[in-house]
mmCIF file of C-alpha atoms in Angstrom:
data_model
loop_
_atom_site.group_PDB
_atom_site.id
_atom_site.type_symbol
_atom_site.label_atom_id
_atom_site.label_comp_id
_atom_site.label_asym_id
_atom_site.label_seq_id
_atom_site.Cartn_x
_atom_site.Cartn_y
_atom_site.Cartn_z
ATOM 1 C CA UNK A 1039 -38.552 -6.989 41.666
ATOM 2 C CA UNK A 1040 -40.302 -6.549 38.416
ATOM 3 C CA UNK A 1041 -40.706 -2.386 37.173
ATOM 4 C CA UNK A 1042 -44.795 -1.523 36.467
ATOM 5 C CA UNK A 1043 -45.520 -0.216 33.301
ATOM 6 C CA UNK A 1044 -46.111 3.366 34.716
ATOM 7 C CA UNK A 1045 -42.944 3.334 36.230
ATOM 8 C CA UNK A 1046 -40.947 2.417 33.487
ATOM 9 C CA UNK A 1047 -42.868 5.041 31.504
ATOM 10 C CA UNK A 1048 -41.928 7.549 34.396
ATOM 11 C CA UNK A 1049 -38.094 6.880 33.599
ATOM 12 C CA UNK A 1050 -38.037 6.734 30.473
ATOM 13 C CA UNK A 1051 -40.233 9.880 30.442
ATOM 14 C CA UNK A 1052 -37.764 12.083 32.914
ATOM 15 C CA UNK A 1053 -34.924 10.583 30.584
ATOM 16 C CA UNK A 1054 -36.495 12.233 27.633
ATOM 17 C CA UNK A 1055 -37.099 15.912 29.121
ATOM 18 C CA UNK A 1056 -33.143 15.770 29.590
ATOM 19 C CA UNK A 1057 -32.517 15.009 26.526
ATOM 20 C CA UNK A 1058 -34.874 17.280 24.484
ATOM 21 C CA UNK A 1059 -34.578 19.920 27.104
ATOM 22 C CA UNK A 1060 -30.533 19.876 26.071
ATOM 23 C CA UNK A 1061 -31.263 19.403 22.372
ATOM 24 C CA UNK A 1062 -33.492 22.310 22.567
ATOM 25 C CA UNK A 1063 -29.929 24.819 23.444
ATOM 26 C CA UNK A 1064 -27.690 23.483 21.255
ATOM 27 C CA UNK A 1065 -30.119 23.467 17.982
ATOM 28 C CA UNK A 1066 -30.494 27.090 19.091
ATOM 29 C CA UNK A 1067 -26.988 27.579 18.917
ATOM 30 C CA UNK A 1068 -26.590 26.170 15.726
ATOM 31 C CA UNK A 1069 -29.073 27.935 14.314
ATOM 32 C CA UNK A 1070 -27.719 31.454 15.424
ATOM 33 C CA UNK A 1071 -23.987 30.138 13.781
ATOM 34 C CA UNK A 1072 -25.880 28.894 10.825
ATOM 35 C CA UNK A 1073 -27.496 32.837 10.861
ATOM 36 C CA UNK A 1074 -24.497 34.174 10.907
ATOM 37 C CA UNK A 1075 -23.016 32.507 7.308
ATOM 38 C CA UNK A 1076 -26.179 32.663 5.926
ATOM 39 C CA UNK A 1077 -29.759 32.573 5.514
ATOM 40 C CA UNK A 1078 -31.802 32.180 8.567
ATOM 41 C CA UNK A 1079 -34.100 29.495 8.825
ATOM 42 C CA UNK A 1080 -36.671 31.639 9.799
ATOM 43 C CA UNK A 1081 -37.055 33.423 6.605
ATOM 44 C CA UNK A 1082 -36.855 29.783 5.191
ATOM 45 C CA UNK A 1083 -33.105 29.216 4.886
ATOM 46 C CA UNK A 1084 -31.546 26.049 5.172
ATOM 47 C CA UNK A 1085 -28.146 26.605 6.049
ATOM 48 C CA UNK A 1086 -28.468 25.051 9.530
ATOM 49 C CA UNK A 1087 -28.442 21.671 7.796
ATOM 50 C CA UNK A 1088 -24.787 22.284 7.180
ATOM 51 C CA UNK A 1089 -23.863 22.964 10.810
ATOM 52 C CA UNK A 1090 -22.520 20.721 12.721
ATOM 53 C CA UNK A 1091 -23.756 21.677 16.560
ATOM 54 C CA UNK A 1092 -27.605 21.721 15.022
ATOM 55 C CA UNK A 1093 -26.872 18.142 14.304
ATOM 56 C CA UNK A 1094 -25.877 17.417 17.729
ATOM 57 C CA UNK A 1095 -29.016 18.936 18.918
ATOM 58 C CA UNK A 1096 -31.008 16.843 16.287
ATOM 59 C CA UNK A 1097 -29.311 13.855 17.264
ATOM 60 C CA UNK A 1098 -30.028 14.528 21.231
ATOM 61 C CA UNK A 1099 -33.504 15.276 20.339
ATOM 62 C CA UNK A 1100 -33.660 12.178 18.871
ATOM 63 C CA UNK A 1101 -32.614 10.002 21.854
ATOM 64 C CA UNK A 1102 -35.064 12.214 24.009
ATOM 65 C CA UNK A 1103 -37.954 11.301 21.216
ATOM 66 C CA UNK A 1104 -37.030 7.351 21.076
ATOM 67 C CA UNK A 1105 -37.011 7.327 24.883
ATOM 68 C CA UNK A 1106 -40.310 9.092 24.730
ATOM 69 C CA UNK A 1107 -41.805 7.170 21.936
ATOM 70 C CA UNK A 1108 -41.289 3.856 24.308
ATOM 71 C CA UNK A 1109 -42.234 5.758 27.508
ATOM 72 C CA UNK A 1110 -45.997 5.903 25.631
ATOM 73 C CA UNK A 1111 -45.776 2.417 24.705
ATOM 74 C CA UNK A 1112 -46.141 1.292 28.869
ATOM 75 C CA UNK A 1113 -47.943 4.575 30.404
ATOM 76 C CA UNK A 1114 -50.721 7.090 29.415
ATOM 77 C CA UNK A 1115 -50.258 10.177 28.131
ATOM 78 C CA UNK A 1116 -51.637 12.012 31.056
ATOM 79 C CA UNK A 1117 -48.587 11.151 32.617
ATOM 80 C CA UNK A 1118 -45.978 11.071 30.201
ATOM 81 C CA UNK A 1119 -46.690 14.666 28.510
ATOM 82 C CA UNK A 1120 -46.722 16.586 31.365
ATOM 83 C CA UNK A 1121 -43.228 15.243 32.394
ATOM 84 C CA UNK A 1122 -42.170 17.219 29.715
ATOM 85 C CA UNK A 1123 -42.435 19.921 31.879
ATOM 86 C CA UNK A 1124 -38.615 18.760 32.893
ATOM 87 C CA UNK A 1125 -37.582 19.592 29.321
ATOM 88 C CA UNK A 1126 -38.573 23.263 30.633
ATOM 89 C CA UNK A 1127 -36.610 23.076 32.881
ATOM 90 C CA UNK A 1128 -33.297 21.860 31.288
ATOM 91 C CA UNK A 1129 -33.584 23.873 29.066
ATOM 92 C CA UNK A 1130 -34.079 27.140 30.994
ATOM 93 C CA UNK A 1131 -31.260 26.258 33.089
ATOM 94 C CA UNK A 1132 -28.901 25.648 30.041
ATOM 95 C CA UNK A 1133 -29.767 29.208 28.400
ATOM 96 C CA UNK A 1134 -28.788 30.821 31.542
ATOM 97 C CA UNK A 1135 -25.649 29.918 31.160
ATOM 98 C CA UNK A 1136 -24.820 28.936 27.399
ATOM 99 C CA UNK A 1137 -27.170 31.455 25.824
ATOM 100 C CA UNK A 1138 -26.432 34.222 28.651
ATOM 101 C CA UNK A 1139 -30.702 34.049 28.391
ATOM 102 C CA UNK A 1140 -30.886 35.112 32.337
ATOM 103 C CA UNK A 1141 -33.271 32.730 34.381
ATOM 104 C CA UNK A 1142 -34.372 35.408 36.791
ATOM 105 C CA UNK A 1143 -35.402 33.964 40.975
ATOM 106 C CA UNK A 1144 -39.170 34.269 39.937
ATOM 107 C CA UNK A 1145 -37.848 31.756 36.527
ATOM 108 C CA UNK A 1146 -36.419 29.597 39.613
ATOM 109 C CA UNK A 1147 -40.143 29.575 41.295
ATOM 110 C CA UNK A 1148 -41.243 28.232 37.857
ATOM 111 C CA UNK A 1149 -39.343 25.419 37.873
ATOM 112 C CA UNK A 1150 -40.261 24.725 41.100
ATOM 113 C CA UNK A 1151 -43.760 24.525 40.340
ATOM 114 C CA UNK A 1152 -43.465 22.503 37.670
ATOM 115 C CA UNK A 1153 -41.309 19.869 39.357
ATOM 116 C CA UNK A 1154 -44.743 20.003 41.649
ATOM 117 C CA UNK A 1155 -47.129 20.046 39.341
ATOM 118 C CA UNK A 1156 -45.497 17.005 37.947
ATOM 119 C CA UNK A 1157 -44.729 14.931 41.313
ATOM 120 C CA UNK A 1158 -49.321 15.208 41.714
ATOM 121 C CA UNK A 1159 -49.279 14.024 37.895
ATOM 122 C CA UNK A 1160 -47.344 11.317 38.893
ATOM 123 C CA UNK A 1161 -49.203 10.138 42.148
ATOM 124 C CA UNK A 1162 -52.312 10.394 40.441
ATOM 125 C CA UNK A 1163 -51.861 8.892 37.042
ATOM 126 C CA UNK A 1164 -54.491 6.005 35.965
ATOM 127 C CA UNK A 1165 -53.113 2.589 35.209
ATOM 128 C CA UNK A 1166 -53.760 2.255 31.331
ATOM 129 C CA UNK A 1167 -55.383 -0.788 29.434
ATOM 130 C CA UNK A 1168 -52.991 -2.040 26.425
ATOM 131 C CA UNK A 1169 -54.633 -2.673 23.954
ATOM 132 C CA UNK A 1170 -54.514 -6.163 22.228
ATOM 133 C CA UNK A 1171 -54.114 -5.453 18.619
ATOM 134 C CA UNK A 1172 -53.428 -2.544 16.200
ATOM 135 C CA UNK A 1173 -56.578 -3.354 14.838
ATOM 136 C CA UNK A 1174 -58.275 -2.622 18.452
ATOM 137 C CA UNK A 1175 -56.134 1.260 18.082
ATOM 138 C CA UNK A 1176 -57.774 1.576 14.535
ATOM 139 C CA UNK A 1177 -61.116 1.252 16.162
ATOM 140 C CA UNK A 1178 -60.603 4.326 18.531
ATOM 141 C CA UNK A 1179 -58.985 6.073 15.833
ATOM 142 C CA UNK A 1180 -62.124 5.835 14.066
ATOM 143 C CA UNK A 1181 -64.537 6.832 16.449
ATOM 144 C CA UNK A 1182 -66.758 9.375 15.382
ATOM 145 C CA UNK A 1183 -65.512 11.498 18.521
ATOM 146 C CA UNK A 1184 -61.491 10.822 17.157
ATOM 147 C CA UNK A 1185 -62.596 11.715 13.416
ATOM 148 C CA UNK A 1186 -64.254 15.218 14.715
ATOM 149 C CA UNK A 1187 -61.095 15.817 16.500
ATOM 150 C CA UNK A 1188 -58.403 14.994 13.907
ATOM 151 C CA UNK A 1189 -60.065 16.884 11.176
ATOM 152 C CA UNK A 1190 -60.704 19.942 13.128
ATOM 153 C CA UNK A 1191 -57.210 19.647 13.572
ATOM 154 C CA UNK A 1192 -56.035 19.169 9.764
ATOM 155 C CA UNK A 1193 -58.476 22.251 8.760
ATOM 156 C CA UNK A 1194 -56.500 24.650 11.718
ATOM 157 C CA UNK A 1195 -53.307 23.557 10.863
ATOM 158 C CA UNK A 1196 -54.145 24.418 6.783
ATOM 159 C CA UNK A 1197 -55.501 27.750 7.972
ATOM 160 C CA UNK A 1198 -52.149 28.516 9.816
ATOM 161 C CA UNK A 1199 -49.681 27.557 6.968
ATOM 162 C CA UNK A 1200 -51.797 28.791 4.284
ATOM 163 C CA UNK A 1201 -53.311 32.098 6.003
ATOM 164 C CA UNK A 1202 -51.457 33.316 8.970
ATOM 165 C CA UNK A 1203 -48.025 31.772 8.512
ATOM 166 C CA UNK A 1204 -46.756 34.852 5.799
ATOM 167 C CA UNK A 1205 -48.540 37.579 7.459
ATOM 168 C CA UNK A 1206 -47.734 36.849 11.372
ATOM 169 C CA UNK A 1207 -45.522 33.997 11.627
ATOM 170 C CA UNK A 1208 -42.294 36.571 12.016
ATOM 171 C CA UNK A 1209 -43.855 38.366 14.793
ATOM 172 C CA UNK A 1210 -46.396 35.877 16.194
ATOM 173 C CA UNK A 1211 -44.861 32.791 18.019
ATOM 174 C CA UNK A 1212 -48.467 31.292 18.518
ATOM 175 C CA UNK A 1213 -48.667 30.408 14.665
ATOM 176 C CA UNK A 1214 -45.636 28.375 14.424
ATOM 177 C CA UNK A 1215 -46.127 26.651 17.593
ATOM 178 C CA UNK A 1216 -49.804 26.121 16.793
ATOM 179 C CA UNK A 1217 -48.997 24.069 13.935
ATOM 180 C CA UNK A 1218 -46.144 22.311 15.923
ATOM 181 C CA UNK A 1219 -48.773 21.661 18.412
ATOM 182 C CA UNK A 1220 -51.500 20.333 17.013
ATOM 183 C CA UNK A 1221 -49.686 18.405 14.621
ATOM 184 C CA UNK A 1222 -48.331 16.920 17.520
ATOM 185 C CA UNK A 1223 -51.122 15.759 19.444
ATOM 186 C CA UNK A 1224 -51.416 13.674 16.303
ATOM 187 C CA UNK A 1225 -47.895 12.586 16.229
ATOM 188 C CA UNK A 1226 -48.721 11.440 19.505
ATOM 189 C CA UNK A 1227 -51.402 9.026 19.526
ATOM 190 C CA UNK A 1228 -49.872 7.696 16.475
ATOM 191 C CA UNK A 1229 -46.559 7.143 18.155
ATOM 192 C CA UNK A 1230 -48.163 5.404 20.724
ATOM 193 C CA UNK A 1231 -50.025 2.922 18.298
ATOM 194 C CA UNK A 1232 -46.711 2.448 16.644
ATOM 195 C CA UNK A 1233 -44.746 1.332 20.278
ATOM 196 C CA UNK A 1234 -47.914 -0.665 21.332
ATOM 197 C CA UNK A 1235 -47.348 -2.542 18.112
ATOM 198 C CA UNK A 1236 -43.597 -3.258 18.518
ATOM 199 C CA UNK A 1237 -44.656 -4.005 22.310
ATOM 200 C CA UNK A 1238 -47.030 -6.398 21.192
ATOM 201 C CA UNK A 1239 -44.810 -7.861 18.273
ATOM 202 C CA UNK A 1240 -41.728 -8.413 20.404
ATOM 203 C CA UNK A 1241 -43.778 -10.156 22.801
ATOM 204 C CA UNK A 1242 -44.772 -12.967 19.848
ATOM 205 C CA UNK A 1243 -47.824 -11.178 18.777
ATOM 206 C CA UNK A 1244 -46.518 -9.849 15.561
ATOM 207 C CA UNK A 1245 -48.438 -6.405 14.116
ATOM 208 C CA UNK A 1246 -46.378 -5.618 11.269
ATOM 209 C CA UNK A 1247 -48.161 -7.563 8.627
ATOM 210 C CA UNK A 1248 -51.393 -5.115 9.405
ATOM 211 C CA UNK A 1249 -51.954 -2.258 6.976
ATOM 212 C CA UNK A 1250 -53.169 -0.228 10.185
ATOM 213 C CA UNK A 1251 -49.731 -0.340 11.330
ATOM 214 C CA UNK A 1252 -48.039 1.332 8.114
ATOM 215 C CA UNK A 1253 -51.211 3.928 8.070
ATOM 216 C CA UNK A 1254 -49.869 4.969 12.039
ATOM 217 C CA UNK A 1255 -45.994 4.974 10.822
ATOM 218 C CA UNK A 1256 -46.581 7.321 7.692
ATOM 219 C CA UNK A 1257 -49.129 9.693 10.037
ATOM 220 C CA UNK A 1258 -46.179 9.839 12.596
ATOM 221 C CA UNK A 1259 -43.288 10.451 9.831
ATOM 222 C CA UNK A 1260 -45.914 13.173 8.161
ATOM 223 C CA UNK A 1261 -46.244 14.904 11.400
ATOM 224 C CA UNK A 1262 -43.036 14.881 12.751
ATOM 225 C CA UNK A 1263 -40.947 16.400 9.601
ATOM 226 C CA UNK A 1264 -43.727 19.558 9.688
ATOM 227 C CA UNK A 1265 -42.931 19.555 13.582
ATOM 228 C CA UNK A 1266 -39.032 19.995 13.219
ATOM 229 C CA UNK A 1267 -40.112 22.378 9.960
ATOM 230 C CA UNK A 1268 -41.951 24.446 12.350
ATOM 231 C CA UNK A 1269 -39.644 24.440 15.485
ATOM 232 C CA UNK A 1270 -37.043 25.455 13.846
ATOM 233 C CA UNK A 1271 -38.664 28.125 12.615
ATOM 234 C CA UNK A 1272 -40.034 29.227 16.032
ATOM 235 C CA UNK A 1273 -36.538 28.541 17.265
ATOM 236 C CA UNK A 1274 -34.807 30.919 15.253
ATOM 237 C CA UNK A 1275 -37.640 33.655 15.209
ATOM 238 C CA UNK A 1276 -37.984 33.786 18.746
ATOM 239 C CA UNK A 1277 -36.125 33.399 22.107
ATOM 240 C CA UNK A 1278 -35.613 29.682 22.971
ATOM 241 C CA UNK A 1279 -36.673 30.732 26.379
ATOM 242 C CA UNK A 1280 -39.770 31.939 25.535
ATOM 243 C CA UNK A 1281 -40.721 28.999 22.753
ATOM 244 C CA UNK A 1282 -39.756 26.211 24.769
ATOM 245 C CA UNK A 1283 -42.493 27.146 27.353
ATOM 246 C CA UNK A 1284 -45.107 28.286 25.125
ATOM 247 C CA UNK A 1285 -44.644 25.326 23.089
ATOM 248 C CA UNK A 1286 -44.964 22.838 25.798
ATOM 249 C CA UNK A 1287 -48.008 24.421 27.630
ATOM 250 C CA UNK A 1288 -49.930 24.203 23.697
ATOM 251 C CA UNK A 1289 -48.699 20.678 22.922
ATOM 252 C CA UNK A 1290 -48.918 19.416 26.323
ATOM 253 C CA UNK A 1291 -52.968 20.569 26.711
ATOM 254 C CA UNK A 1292 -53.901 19.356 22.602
ATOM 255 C CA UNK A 1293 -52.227 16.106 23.352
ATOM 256 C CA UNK A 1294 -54.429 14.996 26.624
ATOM 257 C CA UNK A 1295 -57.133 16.374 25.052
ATOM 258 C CA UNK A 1296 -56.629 13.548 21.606
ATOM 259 C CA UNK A 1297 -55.748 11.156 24.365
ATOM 260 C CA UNK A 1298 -58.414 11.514 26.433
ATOM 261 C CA UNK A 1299 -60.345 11.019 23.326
ATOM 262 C CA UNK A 1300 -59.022 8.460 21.330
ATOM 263 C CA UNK A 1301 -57.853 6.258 24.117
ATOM 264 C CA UNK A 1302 -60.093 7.092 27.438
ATOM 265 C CA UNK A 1303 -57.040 7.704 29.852
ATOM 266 C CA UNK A 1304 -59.618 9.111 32.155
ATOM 267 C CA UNK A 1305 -62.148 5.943 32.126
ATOM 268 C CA UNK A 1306 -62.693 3.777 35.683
ATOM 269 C CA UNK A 1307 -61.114 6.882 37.250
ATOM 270 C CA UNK A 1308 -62.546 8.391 39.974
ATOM 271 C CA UNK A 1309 -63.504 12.081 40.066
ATOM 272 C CA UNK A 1310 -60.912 13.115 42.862
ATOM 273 C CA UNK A 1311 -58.239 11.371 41.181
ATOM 274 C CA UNK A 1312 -59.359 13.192 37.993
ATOM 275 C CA UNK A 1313 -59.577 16.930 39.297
ATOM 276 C CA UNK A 1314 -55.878 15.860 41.283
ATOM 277 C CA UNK A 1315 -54.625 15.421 37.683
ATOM 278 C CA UNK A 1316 -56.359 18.401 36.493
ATOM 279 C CA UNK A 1317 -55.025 20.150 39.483
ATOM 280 C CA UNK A 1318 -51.421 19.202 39.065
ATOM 281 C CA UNK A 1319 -51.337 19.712 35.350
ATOM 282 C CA UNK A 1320 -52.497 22.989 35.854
ATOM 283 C CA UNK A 1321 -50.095 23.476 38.660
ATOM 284 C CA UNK A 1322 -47.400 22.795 35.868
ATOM 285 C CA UNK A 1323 -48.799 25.405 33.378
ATOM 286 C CA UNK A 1324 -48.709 27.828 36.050
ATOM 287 C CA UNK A 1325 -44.829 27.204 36.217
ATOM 288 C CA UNK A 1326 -44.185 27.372 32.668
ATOM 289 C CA UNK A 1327 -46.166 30.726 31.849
ATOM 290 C CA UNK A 1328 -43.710 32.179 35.335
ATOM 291 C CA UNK A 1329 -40.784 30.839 33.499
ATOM 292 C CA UNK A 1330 -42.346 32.390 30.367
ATOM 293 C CA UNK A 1331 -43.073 35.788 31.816
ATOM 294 C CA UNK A 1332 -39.967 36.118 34.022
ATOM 295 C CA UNK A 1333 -37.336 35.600 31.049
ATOM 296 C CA UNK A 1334 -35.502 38.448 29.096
ATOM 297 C CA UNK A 1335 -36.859 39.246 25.707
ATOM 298 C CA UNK A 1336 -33.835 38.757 23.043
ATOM 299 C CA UNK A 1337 -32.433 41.724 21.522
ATOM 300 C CA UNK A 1338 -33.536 41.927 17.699
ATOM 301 C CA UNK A 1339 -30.319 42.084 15.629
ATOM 302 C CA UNK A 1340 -28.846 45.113 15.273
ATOM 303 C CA UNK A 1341 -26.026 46.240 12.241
ATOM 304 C CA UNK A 1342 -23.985 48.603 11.731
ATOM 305 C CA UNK A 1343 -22.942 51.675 9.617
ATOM 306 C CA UNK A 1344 -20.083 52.854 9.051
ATOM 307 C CA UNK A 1345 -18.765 55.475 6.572
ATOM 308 C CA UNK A 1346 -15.633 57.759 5.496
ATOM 309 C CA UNK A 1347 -15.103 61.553 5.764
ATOM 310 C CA UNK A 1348 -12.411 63.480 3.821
ATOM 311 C CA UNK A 1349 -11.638 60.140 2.279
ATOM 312 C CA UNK A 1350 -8.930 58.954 5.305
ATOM 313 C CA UNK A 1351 -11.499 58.338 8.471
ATOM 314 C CA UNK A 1352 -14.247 56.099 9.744
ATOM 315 C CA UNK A 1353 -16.996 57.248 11.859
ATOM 316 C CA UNK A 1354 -19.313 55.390 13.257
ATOM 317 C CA UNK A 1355 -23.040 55.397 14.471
ATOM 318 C CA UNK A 1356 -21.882 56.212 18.310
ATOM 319 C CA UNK A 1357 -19.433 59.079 17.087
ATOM 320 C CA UNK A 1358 -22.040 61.196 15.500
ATOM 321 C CA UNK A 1359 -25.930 62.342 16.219
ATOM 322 C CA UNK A 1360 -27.801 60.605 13.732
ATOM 323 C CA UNK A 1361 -31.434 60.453 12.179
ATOM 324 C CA UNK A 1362 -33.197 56.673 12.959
ATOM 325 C CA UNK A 1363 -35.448 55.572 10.055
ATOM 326 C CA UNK A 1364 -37.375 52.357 11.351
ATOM 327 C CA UNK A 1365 -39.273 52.032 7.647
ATOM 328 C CA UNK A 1366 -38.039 49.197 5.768
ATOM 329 C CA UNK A 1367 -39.179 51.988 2.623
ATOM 330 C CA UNK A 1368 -35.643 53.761 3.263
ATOM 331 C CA UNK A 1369 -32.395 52.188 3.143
ATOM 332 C CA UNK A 1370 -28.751 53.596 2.792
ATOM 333 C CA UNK A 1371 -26.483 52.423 0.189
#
């Protein structure tokens, strides 16, 4: 019995939330061993390249990425990007018990409704016209509508790196995940020209000798290398908990939204099966802000201080009443 598109998309979909939803813990990890030697990646250290359990996050991510890049190639992205809702919920799961990040019962009501949300996605999802050629992509790329959208984009994403980035990125979590995000929505439709094209070419029709192709492979490298900049970042700012959630609810809304646009997921539907999808997808963002609002804030490291008296004994900061001076103008030496 021969597997629709949209249900091959499905699996390979739910395969990918595993896999990114596990990558998203053990990049975490890394990142806090990686702190602890040296300097953190969120003040722009790169010492995390050196450890080896970041790589085995990178590498998982990657799997959950391939399986996701082909999971675009046979279904819309009205269906495949909310599945990532799964991720959510892998990873949630994961930091309750290797990041001792406690997934309260309301966090377990989260998941639930996004496991709902995402079952009315799936019922409801529109059967999506392939198209025939890269060079029929290129023409809804350039659609006046597409071009309005992508620069917007481009012009937000400079304001955030160039603007907000030094003054609020270390206490903000919306600027590095807003440039994750909307970079993403453009990783996304390029992605999905990219697998159409290697669809299309390994069924005989070969793409690879059209410049359009290259333009979607460089847009897609571009994008994601300032995504995985930017997570990481957000990553080791911020509690995994809390970006994982955040970050899915902005990239998952910015990507339908280019979709919709470039590609018309939503034409020849009718309006009930539209508002379903609307209803489930909100259904889903309900979930993830419970998950979001339900989960313990991480402690912000704390040192210590420790000093002698009559030259032969150590006191410490829980032996004596002491003075707290939360200026970064004083310091002791």
């Amino acid at each position: 019995m021969a597997i629709s598109d949209n249900s091959m998309g499905l699996i390979l979909a739910m395969s990918s939330s595993a896999f990114i939803g596990a990558s998203f813990i053990l990049k975490k990890k890394g990142l806090k061993r990686a702190g602890a030697s040296g300097t953190r990646a969120g003040v722009g250290g790169y010492t995390y390249l050196l450890e080896p359990l970041w790589w085995v996050g990178m590498v998982t991510m990657i799997v959950g990425e391939v399986a996701n890049f082909v999971a675009y190639a046979y279904a819309p992205a009205v269906l495949v990007t909310p599945l990532g809702a799964l991720s959510i919920i892998v990873s949630a799961v994961l930091a309750h018990f290797m990041l001792k990040e406690r997934l309260q019962k309301m966090g377990v009501l989260g998941c639930v409704t996004c496991i709902v949300g995402s079952v009315v996605i799936v019922i409801h999802a529109p059967q999506e016209h392939t198209p025939n050629s890269v060079q029929e992509i290129w023409t809804l790329a350039t659609q006046p509508a597409f071009l309005v959208y992508g620069a917007a984009t481009l012009s937000v994403v400079l304001a955030l790196v160039l603007h907000f980035e030094p003054r609020y990125g270390q206490t903000n979590i919306l600027v590095y995940l807003g440039i994750c995000s909307l970079m993403g929505s453009l990783t996304v439709v390029s992605i999905k020209a990219i697998g159409i094209a290697i669809k299309l070419s390994l069924e005989g029709i070969s793409q690879m000798a059209y410049p359009q192709t290259w333009f979607f492979i460089t847009v897609a490298a571009i994008c994601v290398i300032t995504q995985l900049n930017y997570l990481n970042k957000a990553l080791d700012t911020f509690n995994a908990a809390i970006v994982s959630p955040v970050y899915y609810v902005m990239f998952t809304t910015l990507t339908i939204i280019a979709s919709i646009i470039m590609f018309k997921d939503w034409s020849g539907q009718n309006a009930s099966s539209i508002v379903s999808e609307i209803c489930g997808f909100i259904t889903v963002l309900s979930g993830t802000t419970i998950l979001h609002a339900t989960r313990e804030q991480e402690p912000a490291p704390v040192g210590t201080v420790t000093w002698y008296v009559s030259g032969d004994s150590i006191k410490g900061v829980d032996e004596e009443l002491l003075i707290s001076l939360n200026s970064s103008d004083y310091y002791v030496q």
